[in-house]
Short mmCIF file of C-alpha atoms in Angstrom, two decimals:
data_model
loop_
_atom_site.label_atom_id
_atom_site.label_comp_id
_atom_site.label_asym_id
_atom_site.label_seq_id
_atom_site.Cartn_x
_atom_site.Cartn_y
_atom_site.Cartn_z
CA UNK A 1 33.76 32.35 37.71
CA UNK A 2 37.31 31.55 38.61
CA UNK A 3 36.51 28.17 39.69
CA UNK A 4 34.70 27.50 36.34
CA UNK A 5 37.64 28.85 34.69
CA UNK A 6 40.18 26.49 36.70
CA UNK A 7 37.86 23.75 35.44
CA UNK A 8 37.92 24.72 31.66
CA UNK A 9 41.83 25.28 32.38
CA UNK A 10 42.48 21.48 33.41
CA UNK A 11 39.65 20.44 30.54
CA UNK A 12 41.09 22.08 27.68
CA UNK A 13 41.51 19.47 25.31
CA UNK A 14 44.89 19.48 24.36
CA UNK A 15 46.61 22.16 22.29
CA UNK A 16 48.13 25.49 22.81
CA UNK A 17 50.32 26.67 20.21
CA UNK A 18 53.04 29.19 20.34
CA UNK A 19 50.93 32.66 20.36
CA UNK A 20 47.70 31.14 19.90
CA UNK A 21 45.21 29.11 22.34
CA UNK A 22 43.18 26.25 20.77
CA UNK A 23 41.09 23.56 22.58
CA UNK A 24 39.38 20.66 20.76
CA UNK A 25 36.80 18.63 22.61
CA UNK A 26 36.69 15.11 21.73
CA UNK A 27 34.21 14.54 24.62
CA UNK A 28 36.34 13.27 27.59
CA UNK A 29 38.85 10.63 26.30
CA UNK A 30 42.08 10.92 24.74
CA UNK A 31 44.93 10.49 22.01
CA UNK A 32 45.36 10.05 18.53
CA UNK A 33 45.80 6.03 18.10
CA UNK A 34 49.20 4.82 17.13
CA UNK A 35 51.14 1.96 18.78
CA UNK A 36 52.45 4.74 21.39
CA UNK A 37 49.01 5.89 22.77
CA UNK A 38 47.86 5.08 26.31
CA UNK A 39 44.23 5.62 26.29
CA UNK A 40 43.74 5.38 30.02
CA UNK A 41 42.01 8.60 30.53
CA UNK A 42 41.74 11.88 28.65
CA UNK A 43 40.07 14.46 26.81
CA UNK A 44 40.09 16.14 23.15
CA UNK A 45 40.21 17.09 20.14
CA UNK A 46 39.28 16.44 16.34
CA UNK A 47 36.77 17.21 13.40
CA UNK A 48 35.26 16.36 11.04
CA UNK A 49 36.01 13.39 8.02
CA UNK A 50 34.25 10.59 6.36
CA UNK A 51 32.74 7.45 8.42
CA UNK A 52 32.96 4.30 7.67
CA UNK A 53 30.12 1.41 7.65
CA UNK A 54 29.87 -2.17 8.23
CA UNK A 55 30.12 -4.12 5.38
CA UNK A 56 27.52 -6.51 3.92
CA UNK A 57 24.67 -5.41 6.50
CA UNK A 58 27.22 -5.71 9.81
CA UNK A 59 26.91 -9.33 9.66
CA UNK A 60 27.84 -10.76 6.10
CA UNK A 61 31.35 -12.24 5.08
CA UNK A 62 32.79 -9.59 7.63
CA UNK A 63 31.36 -8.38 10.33
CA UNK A 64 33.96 -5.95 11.19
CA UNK A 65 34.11 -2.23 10.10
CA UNK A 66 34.56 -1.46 6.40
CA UNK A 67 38.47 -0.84 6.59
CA UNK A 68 39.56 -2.71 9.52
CA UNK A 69 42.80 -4.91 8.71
CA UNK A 70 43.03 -8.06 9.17
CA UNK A 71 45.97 -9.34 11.62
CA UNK A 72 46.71 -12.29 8.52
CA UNK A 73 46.54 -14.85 10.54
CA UNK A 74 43.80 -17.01 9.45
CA UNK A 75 42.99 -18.85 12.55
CA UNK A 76 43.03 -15.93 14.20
CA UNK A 77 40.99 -13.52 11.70
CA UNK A 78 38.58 -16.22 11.75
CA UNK A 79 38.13 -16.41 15.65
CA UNK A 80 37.28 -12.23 15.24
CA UNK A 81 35.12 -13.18 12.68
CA UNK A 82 32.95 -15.57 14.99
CA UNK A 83 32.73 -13.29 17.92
CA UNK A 84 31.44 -10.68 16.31
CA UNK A 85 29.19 -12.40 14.17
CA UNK A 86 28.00 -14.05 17.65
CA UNK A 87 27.77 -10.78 20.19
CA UNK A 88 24.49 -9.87 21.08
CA UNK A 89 23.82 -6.06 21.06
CA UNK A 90 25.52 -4.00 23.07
CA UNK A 91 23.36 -0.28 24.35
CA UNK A 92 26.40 2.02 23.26
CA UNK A 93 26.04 0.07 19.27
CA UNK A 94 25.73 2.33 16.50
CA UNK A 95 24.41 2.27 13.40
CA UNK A 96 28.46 2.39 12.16
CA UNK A 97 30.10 0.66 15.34
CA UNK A 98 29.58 -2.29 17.22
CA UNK A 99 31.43 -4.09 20.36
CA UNK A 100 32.51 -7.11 20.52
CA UNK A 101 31.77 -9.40 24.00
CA UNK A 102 34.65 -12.04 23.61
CA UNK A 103 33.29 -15.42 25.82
CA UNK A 104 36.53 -16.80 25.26
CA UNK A 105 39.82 -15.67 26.07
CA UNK A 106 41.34 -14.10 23.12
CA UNK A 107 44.00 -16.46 21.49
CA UNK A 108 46.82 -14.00 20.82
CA UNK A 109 49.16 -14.16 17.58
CA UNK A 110 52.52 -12.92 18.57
CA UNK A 111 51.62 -10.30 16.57
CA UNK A 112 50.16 -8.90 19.16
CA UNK A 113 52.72 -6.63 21.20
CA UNK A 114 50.12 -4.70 23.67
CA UNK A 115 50.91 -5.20 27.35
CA UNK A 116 47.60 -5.92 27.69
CA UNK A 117 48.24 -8.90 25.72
CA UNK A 118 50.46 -9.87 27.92
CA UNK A 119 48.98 -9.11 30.98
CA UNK A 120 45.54 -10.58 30.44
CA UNK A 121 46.87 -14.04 32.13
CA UNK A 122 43.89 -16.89 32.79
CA UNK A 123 43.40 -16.24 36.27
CA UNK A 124 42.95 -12.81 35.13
CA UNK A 125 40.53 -13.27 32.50
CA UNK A 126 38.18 -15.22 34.69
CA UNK A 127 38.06 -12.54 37.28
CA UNK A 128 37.23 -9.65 34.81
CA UNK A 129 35.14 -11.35 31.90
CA UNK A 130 31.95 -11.12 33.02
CA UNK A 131 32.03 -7.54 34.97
CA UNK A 132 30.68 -3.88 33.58
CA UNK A 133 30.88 -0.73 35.54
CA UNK A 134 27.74 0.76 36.44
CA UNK A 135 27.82 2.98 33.47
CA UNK A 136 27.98 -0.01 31.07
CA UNK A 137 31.38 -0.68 29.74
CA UNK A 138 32.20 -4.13 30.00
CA UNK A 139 35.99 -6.10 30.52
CA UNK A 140 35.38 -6.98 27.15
CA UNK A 141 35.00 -3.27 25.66
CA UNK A 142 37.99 -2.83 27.41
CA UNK A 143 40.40 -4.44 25.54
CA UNK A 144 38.75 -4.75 22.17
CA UNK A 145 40.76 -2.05 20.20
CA UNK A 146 44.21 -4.04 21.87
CA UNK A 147 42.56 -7.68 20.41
CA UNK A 148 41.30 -5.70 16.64
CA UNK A 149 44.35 -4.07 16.46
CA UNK A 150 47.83 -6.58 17.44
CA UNK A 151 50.38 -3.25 16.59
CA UNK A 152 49.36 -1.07 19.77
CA UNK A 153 51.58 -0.87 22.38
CA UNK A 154 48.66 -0.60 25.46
CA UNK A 155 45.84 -2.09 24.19
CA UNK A 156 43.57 -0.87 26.89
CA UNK A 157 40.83 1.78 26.94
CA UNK A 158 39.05 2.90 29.88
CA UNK A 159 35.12 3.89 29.10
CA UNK A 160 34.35 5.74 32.65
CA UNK A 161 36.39 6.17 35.84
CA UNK A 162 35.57 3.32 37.19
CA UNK A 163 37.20 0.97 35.02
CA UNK A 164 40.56 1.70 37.06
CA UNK A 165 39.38 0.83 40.21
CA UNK A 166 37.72 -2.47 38.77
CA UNK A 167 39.93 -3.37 36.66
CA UNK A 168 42.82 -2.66 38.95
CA UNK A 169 44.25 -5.79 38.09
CA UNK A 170 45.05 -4.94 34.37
CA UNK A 171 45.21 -1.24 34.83
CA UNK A 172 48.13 -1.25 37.31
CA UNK A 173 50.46 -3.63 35.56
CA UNK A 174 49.80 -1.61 32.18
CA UNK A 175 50.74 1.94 34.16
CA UNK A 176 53.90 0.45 35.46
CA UNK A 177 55.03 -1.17 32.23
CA UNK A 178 54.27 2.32 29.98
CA UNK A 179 55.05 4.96 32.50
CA UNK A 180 57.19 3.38 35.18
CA UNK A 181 55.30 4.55 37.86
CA UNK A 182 53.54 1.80 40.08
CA UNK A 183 50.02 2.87 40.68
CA UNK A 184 50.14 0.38 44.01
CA UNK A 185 52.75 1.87 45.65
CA UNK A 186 53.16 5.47 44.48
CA UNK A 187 51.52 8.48 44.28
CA UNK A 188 51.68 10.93 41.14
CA UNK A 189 51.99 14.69 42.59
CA UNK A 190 51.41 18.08 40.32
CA UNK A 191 53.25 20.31 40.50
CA UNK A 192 52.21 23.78 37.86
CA UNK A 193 54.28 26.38 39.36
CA UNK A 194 55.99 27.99 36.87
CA UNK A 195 57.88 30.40 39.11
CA UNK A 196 60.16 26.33 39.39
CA UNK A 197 60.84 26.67 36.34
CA UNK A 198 64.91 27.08 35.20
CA UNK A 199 64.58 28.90 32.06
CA UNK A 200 68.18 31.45 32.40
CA UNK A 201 69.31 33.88 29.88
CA UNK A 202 71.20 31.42 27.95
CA UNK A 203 68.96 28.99 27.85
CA UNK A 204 66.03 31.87 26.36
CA UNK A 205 68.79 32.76 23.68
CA UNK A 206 68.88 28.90 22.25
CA UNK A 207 65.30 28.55 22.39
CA UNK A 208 64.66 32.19 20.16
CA UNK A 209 67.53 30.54 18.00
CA UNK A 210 66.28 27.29 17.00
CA UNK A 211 62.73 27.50 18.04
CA UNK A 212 60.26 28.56 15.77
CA UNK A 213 56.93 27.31 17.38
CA UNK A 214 55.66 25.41 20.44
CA UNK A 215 52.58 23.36 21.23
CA UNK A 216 51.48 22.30 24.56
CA UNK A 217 48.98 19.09 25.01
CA UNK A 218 46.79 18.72 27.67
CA UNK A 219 43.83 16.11 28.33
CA UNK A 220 41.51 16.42 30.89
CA UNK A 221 37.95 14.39 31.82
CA UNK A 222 35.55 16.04 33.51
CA UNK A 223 34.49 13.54 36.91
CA UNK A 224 30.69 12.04 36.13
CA UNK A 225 31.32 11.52 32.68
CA UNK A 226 32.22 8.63 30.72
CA UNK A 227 35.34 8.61 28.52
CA UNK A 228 34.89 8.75 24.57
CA UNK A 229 35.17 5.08 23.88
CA UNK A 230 32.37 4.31 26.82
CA UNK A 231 30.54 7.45 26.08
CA UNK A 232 26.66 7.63 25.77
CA UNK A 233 25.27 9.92 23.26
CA UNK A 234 24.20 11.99 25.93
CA UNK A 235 27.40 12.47 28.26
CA UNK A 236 29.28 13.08 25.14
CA UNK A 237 27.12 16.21 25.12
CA UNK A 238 26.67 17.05 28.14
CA UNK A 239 30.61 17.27 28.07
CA UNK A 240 30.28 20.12 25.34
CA UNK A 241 27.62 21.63 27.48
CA UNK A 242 29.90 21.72 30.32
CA UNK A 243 32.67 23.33 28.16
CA UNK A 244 30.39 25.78 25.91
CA UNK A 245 29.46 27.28 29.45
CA UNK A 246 32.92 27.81 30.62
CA UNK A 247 33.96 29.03 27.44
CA UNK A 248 31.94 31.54 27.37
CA UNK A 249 33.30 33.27 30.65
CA UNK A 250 36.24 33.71 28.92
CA UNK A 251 37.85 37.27 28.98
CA UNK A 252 40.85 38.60 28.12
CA UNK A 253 43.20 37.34 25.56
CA UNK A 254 41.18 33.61 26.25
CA UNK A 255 38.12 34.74 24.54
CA UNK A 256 37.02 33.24 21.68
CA UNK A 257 34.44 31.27 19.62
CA UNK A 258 33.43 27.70 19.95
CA UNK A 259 32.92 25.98 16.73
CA UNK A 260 30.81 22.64 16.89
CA UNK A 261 31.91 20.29 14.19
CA UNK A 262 28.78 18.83 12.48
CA UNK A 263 28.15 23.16 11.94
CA UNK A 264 30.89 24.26 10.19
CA UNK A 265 30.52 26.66 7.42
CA UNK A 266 33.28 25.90 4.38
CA UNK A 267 34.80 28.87 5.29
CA UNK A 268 35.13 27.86 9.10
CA UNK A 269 36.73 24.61 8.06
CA UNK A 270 39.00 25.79 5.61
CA UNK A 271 40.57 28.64 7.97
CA UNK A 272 40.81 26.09 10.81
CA UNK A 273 42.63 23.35 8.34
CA UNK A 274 44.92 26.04 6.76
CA UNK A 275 45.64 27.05 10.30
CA UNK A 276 46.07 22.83 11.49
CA UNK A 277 43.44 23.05 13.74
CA UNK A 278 41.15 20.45 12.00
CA UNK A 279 41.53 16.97 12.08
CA UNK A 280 39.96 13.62 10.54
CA UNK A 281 37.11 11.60 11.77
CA UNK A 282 39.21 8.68 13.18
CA UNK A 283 39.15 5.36 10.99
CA UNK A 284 38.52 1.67 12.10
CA UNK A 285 42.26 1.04 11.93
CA UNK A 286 43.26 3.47 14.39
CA UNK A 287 43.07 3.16 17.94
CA UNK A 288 39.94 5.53 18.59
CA UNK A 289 38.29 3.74 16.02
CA UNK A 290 38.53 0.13 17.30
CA UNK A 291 37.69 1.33 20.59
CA UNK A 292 34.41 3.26 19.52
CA UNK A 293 35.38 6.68 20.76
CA UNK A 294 33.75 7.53 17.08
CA UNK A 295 30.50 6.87 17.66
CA UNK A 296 27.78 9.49 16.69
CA UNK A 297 30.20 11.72 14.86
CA UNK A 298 30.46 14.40 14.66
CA UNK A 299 27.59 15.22 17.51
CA UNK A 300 29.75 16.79 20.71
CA UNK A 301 32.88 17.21 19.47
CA UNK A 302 34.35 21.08 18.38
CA UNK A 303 37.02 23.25 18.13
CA UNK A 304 37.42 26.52 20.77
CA UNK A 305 39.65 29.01 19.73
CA UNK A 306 40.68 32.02 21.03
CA UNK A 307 40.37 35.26 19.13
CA UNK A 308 43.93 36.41 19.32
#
């Protein structure tokens, strides 16, 4: 019990807030998809929202998602346009997503910002273009929401563990430039003592003064399973299974229900949107989208809350 409990502790997917404990599962990848997210890795949250489709049967004038910008460059657009239109089917394609294999290197505007732009030299493309992990996800998934979408300041996504090791190359690079910390050389080390924590008297009295609430973030994957944009429909739930066990060894003031998303009642929804628990269904623009951690909404994603 306690070690299932550590697990759902490091799993929680993201969000604790001031006196009450909430934890989304998004399946096992992370982040929200603006030109600061680093989706190397992570877990969480969201609900429910309208999909989107391909437009004129996935491969008419556009075969790109109904809603996906164009980057306005013409030359460029029109390179998209002929990948996709020339991809052959990929196994983690849905009826509302599909990846892209690029057989070219992609000819970047300098609209595009991503370091993975700018670290995905020649020498590197040849090494990577034609690998997959042994779950499936392919160099070419990788970098797909960074080519679709020139704004985003990474431009990678990870589908499964493995990618890091593989793609090493890109991976390590990216880390440095975002984080500062050199995956080669150094070693990350966590520390969650609290008891190190310098938190004096005056320090409590500006923090009741100006604070009125708090929320805490955390991701987590759980090893064996692929991350949301490389996710199979069955790891996505087996994730939830995985959770919906350990949730339910909960005691204490961590007990609670676990709401699944594609079974909310109206009343459910409303209380957890009035409350800010509930989020959209993440659109072809955003960084989830273009990656395809959206696929097979909303099956495996949910909501656990505490009762208290």
């Amino acid at each position: 019990v306690n070690k299932r409990k550590m697990l759902v502790q490091r799993v929680l997917a993201r969000g604790l807030r001031s006196t009450k404990h909430s934890a989304r599962n998004f399946s096992s990848a992370e982040s929200g998809g603006g030109p600061n997210v680093m989706v190397i890795g992570g877990a969480v949250s969201v609900v429910g929202g309208l999909g989107y489709a391909y437009s004129a049967g996935m491969f008419g004038g556009d075969a790109l998602p109904a809603g996906m910008p164009k980057t306005k460059d013409a030359a460029f657009d029109a390179w998209i346009q002929k990948m996709a239109k020339s991809s052959p089917s990929d196994p983690k394609d849905t009826a509302d997503f599909k990846f892209i294999t690029f057989t070219e290197k992609p000819p970047f505007t300098p609209k595009h910002k991503s370091l993975m732009a700018k670290t995905l030299t020649d020498e590197v493309w040849a090494k990577y273009k034609d690998l997959k992990t042994s779950k499936g996800y392919t160099f070419s998934n990788s970098i797909q929401a960074g080519v679709l979408r020139p704004h985003l300041g990474v431009g990678l996504t990870m589908g499964d563990e493995e990618c890091f090791e593989m793609f090493k190359d890109m991976v390590y690079p990216i880390v440095k430039g975002w984080h500062g910390f050199d995956p080669a050389t150094q070693f990350h080390k966590s520390d969650l003592n609290a008891k190190k924590l310098k938190f004096d008297k005056s320090l409590v009295a500006k923090f009741e003064k100006y604070v009125v609430s708090t929320r805490i973030r955390a991701a987590r994957n759980i090893s064996g399973f692929s991350l949301p944009s490389g996710s199979s429909q069955e790891d996505r739930l087996g994730v939830e299974k995985v959770l919906t066990q350990a949730f339910a060894m909960f005691d204490g003031e961590l007990k609670g229900t676990y709401y699944p998303l594609g079974a909310l009642t109206k009343e459910q929804e409303d209380t957890l949107q009035s409350n800010g628990f509930l989020f959209q269904k993440p659109g072809p623009a955003q960084l989830l989208g273009a990656a395809g951690a959206a696929r097979h909404w909303p099956e495996g994603r949910g909501i656990f809350h505490n009762d208290n």
